[in-house]
Short mmCIF file of C-alpha atoms in Angstrom, two decimals:
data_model
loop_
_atom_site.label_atom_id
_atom_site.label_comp_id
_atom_site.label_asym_id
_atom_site.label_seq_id
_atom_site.Cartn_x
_atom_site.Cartn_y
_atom_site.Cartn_z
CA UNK J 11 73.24 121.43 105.78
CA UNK J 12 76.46 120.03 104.37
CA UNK J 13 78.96 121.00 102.42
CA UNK J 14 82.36 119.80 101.17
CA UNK J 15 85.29 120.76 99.13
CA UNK J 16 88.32 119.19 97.57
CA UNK J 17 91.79 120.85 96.52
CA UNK J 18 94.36 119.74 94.99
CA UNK J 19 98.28 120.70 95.86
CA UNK J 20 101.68 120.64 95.07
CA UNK J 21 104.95 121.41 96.61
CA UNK J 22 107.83 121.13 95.23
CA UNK J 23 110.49 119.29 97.12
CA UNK J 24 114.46 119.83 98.19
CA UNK J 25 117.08 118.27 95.61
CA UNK J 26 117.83 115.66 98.45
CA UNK J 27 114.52 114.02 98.99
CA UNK J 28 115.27 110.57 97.62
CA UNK J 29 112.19 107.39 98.40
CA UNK J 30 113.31 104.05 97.64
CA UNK J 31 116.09 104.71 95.12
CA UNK J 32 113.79 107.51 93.16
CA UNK J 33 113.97 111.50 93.68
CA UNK J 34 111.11 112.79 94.84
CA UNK J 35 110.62 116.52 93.02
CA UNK J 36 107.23 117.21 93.72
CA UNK J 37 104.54 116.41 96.65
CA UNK J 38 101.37 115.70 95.62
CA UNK J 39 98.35 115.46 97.67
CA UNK J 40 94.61 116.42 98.16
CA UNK J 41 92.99 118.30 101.23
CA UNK J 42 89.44 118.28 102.17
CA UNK J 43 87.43 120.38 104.04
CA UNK J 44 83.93 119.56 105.08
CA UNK J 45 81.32 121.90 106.77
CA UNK J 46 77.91 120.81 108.41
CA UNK J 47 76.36 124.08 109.52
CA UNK J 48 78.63 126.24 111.77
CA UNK J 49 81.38 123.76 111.72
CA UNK J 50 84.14 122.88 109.78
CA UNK J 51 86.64 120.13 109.03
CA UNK J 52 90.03 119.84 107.70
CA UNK J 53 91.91 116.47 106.49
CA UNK J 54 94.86 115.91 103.84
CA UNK J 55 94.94 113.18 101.07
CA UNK J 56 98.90 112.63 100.33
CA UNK J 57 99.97 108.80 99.72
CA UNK J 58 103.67 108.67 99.67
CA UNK J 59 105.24 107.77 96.31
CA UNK J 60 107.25 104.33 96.59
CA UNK J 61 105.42 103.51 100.04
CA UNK J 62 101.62 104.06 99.67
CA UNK J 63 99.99 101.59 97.08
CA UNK J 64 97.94 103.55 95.92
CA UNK J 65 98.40 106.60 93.60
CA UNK J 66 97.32 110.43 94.25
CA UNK J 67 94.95 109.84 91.05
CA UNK J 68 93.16 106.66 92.77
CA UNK J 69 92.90 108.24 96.04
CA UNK J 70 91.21 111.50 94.61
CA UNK J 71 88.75 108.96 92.10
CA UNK J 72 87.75 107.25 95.71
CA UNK J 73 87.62 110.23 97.75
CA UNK J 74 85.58 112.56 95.82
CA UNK J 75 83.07 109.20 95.57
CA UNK J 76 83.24 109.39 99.19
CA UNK J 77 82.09 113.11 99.37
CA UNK J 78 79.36 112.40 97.24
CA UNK J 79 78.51 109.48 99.50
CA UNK J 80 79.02 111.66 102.56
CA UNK J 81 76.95 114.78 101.16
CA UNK J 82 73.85 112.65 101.08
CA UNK J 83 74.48 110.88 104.46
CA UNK J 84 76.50 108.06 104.09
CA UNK J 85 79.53 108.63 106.83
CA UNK J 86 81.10 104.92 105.90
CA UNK J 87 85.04 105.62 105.79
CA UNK J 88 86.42 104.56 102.42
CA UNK J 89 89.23 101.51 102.65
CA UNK J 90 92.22 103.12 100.68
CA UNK J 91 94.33 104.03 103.95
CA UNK J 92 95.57 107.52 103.03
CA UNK J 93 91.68 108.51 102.08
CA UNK J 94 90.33 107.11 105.55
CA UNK J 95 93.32 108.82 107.17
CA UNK J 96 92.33 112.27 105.68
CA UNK J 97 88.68 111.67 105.86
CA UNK J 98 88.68 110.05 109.68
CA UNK J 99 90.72 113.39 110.66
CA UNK J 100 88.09 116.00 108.82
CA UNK J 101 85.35 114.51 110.41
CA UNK J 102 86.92 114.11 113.71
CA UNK J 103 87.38 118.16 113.95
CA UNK J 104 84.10 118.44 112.46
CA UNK J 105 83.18 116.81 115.84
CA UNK J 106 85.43 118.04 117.69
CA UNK J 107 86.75 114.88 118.87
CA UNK J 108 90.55 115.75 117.26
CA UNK J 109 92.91 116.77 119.97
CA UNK J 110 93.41 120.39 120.75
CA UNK J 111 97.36 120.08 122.41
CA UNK J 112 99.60 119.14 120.02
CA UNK J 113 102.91 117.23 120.73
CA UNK J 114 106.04 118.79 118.44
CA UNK J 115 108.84 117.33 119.69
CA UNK J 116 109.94 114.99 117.24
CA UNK J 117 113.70 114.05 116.80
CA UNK J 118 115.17 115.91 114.01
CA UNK J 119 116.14 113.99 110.92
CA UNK J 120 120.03 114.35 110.74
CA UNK J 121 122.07 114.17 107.06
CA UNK J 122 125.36 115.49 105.66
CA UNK J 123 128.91 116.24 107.19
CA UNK J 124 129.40 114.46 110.58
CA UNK J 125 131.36 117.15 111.54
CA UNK J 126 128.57 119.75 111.23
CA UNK J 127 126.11 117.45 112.65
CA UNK J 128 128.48 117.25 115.73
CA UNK J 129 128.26 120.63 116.07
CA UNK J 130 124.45 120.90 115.84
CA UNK J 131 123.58 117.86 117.99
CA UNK J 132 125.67 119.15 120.72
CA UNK J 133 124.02 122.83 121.32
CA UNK J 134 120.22 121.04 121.13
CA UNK J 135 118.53 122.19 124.39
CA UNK J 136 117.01 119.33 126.80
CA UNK J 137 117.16 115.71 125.76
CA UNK J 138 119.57 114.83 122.53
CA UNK J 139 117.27 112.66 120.54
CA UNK J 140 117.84 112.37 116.80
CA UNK J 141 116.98 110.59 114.06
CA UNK J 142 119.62 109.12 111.39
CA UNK J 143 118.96 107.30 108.03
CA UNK J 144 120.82 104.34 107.08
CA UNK J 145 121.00 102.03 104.49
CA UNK J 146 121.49 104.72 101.95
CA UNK J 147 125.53 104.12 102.00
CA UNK J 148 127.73 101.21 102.63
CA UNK J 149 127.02 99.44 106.10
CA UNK J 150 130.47 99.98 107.31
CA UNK J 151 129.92 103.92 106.51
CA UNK J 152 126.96 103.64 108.39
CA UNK J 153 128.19 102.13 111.15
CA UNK J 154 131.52 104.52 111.39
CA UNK J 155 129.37 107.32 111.28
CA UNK J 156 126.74 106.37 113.92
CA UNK J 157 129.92 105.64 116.29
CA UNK J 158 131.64 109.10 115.82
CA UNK J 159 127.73 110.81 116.86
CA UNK J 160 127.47 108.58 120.11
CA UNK J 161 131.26 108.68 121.08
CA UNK J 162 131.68 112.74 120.49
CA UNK J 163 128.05 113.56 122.27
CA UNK J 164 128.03 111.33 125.24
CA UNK J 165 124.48 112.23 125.89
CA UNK J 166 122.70 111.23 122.68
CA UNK J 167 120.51 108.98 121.64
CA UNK J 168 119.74 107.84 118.38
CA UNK J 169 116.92 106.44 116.04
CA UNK J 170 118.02 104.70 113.45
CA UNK J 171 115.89 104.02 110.28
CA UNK J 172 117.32 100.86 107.42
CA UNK J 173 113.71 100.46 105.47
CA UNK J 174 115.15 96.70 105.27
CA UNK J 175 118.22 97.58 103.33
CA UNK J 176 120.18 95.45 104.42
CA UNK J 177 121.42 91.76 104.09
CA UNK J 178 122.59 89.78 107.37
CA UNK J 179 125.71 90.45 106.39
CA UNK J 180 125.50 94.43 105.87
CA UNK J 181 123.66 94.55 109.43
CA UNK J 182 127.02 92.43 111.19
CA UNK J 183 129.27 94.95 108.94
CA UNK J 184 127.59 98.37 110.46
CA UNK J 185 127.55 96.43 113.96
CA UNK J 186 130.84 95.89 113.90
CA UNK J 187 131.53 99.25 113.53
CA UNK J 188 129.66 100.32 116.72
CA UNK J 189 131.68 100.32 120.09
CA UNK J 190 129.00 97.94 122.32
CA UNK J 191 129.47 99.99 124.91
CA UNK J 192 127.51 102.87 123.13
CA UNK J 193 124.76 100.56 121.49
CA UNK J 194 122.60 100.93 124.09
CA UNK J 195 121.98 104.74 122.84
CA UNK J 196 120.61 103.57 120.08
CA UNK J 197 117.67 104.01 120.84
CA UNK J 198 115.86 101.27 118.13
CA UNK J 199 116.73 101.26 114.75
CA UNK J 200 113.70 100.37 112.29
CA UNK J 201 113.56 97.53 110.36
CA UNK J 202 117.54 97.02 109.20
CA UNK J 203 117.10 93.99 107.07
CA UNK J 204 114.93 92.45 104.48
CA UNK J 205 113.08 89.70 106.44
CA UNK J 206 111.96 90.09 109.97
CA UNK J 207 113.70 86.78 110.75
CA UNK J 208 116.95 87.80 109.70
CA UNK J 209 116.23 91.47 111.52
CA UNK J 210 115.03 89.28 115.02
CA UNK J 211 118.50 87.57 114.23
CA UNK J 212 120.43 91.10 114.04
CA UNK J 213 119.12 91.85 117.36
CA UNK J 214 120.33 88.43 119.19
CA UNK J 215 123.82 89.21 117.26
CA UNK J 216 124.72 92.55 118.27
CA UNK J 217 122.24 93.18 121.10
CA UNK J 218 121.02 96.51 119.24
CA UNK J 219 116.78 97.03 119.90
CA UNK J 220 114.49 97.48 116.75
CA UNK J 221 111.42 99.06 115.72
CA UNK J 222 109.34 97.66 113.14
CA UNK J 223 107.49 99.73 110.81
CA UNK J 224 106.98 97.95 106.94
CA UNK J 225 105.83 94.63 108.95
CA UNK J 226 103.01 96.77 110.73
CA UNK J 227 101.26 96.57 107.03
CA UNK J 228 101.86 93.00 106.26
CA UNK J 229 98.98 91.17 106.66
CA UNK J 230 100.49 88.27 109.11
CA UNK J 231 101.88 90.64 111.26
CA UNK J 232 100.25 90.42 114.86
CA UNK J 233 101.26 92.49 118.00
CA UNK J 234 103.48 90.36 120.34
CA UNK J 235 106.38 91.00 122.84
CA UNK J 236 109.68 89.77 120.86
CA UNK J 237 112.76 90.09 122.62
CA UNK J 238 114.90 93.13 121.34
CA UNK J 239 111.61 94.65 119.80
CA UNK J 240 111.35 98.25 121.76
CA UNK J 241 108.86 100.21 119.50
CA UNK J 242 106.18 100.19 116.62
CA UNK J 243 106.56 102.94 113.99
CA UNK J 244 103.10 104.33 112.68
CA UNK J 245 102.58 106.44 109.39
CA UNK J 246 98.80 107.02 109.95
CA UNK J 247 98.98 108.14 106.16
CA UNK J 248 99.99 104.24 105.44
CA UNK J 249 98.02 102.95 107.93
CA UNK J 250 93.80 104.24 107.63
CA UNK J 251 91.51 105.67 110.18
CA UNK J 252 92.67 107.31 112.97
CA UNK J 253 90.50 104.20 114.84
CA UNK J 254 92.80 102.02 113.28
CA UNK J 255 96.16 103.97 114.00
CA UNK J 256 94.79 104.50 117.70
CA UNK J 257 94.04 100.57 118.04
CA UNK J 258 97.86 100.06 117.03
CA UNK J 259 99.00 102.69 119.33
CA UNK J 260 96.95 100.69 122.34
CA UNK J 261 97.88 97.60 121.01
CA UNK J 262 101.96 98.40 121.52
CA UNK J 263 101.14 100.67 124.73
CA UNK J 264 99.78 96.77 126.41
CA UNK J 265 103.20 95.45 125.59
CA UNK J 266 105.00 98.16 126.98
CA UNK J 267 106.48 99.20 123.24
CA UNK J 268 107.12 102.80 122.22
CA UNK J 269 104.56 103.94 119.85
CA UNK J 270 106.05 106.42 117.28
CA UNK J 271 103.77 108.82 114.43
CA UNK J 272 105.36 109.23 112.02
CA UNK J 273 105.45 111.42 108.86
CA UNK J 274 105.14 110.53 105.68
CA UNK J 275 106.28 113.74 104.41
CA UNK J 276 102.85 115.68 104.83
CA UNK J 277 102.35 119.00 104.53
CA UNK J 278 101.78 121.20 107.20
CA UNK J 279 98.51 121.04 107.47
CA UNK J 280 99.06 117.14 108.32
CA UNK J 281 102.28 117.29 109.79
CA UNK J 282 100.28 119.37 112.40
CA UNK J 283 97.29 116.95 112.43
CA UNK J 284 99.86 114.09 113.45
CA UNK J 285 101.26 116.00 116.07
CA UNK J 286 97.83 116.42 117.56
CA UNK J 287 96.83 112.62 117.78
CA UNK J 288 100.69 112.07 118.69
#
């Protein structure tokens, strides 16, 4: 016997959450739970505002088709990535087939005074990974303050996120700004320009590695070793099934490239979901 149900949630967000030039105030998603006798199945519904193309509305129109579909024995996953995300996951714990062990260590998203981050960065315990947006200031800010992290904690590394912000000539500016011999803590930095030409050219100037993460849902892009490239940046929420986000992960493992899950601001409830297929 089956059974499904579908909430709706919001949470409201910190004053500082900013996507893509707009303030997020809200998060807005959908969770699902389905049941087939004794078991039970849990999967979120959240498309990120600015990022996902489709809307909260149109993924709750195609996922509540779905359950219908599902109810009466149809188990086809839906198309609309943040749906077959959600749905892929309930049904894989309704099989038990979703990881148990869950991996938390993530590197901690860093903002605000560099003087308090300094201070923070340097009592973490074990290996001094962190995460730093950039692209959100001038280039030359960016690049002063990604100097001052590396040259006062001689032990960290850094991820460094653009979301293709810049121009060629805002990536040279924050480069120039960066002492070479502390680029290579840097550990990638994701997508810093517009074009993935002019980012592959960024690479070859300053000898700084990249991630790519936007390109992974363009429809030419294709898995290949690229000098400079050191990691693939996943947001199973913006990517589909969990098949699909697994067959990426593989895909980068066979070139030797990091493979990173990432959030897309999830609640809990996926956050923790990621961190078991991490």
């Amino acid at each position: 016997m089956r059974s499904a149900q579908v909430y709706r949630w919001q949470i409201p967000m910190d004053a500082g959450v900013v996507l893509r030039d707009r303030r997020l105030k809200t998060r807005d998603g959908l969770y699902v739970c389905l049941r087939e006798g004794e078991r039970e199945g849990w999967g979120e519904i959240s498309p990120l505002p600015g990022f996902s193309q489709e809307t909260w509305e149109e993924a709750q129109s195609v996922l509540l088709a779905w359950v219908n579909n599902w109810l009466a024995g149809d188990c086809e996953l839906p198309q609309m990535p943040s749906v077959a995300f959600g749905v892929s996951c309930a049904l894989a714990e309704l099989a038990d087939t979703l990881p148990q062990a869950a991996n938390y260590r993530a590197a901690p998203l860093c903002n605000g005074d560099p003087d308090d981050l300094i201070l923070k960065l340097a009592d973490m315990p074990g290996e001094k990974v962190a995460k730093v947006k950039v692209g959100l200031y001038e280039a030359v800010r960016d690049g002063m303050v990604v100097n001052l992290l590396l040259e006062a904690i001689p032990d960290l590394h850094l991820r460094l996120d653009a979301n293709r912000a810049w121009t060629p000539l805002k990536g040279q500016q924050f480069a120039k700004y960066v002492n070479p011999d502390y680029r290579h803590r840097i550990a990638f930095l994701e997508e810093p320009c517009k074009t993935r030409d002019d980012s592959r050219a960024f690479v070859r100037e300053t000898g700084i590695a990249i991630a790519w993460d936007e390109s992974l849902r363009e429809p030419d892009f294709a898995f290949v070793a690229e000098e400079g490239v050191r990691a693939v940046v996943i947001k199973p929420t913006l990517t589909g099934s969990l098949e699909k986000v697994r067959e990426q992960v593989q895909a980068a493992h066979a070139l030797g490239l990091t493979a990173v899950i990432s959030s897309s601001i999830e609640s809990s409830l996926g956050l923790t979901q990621l961190a078991r297929i991490a």
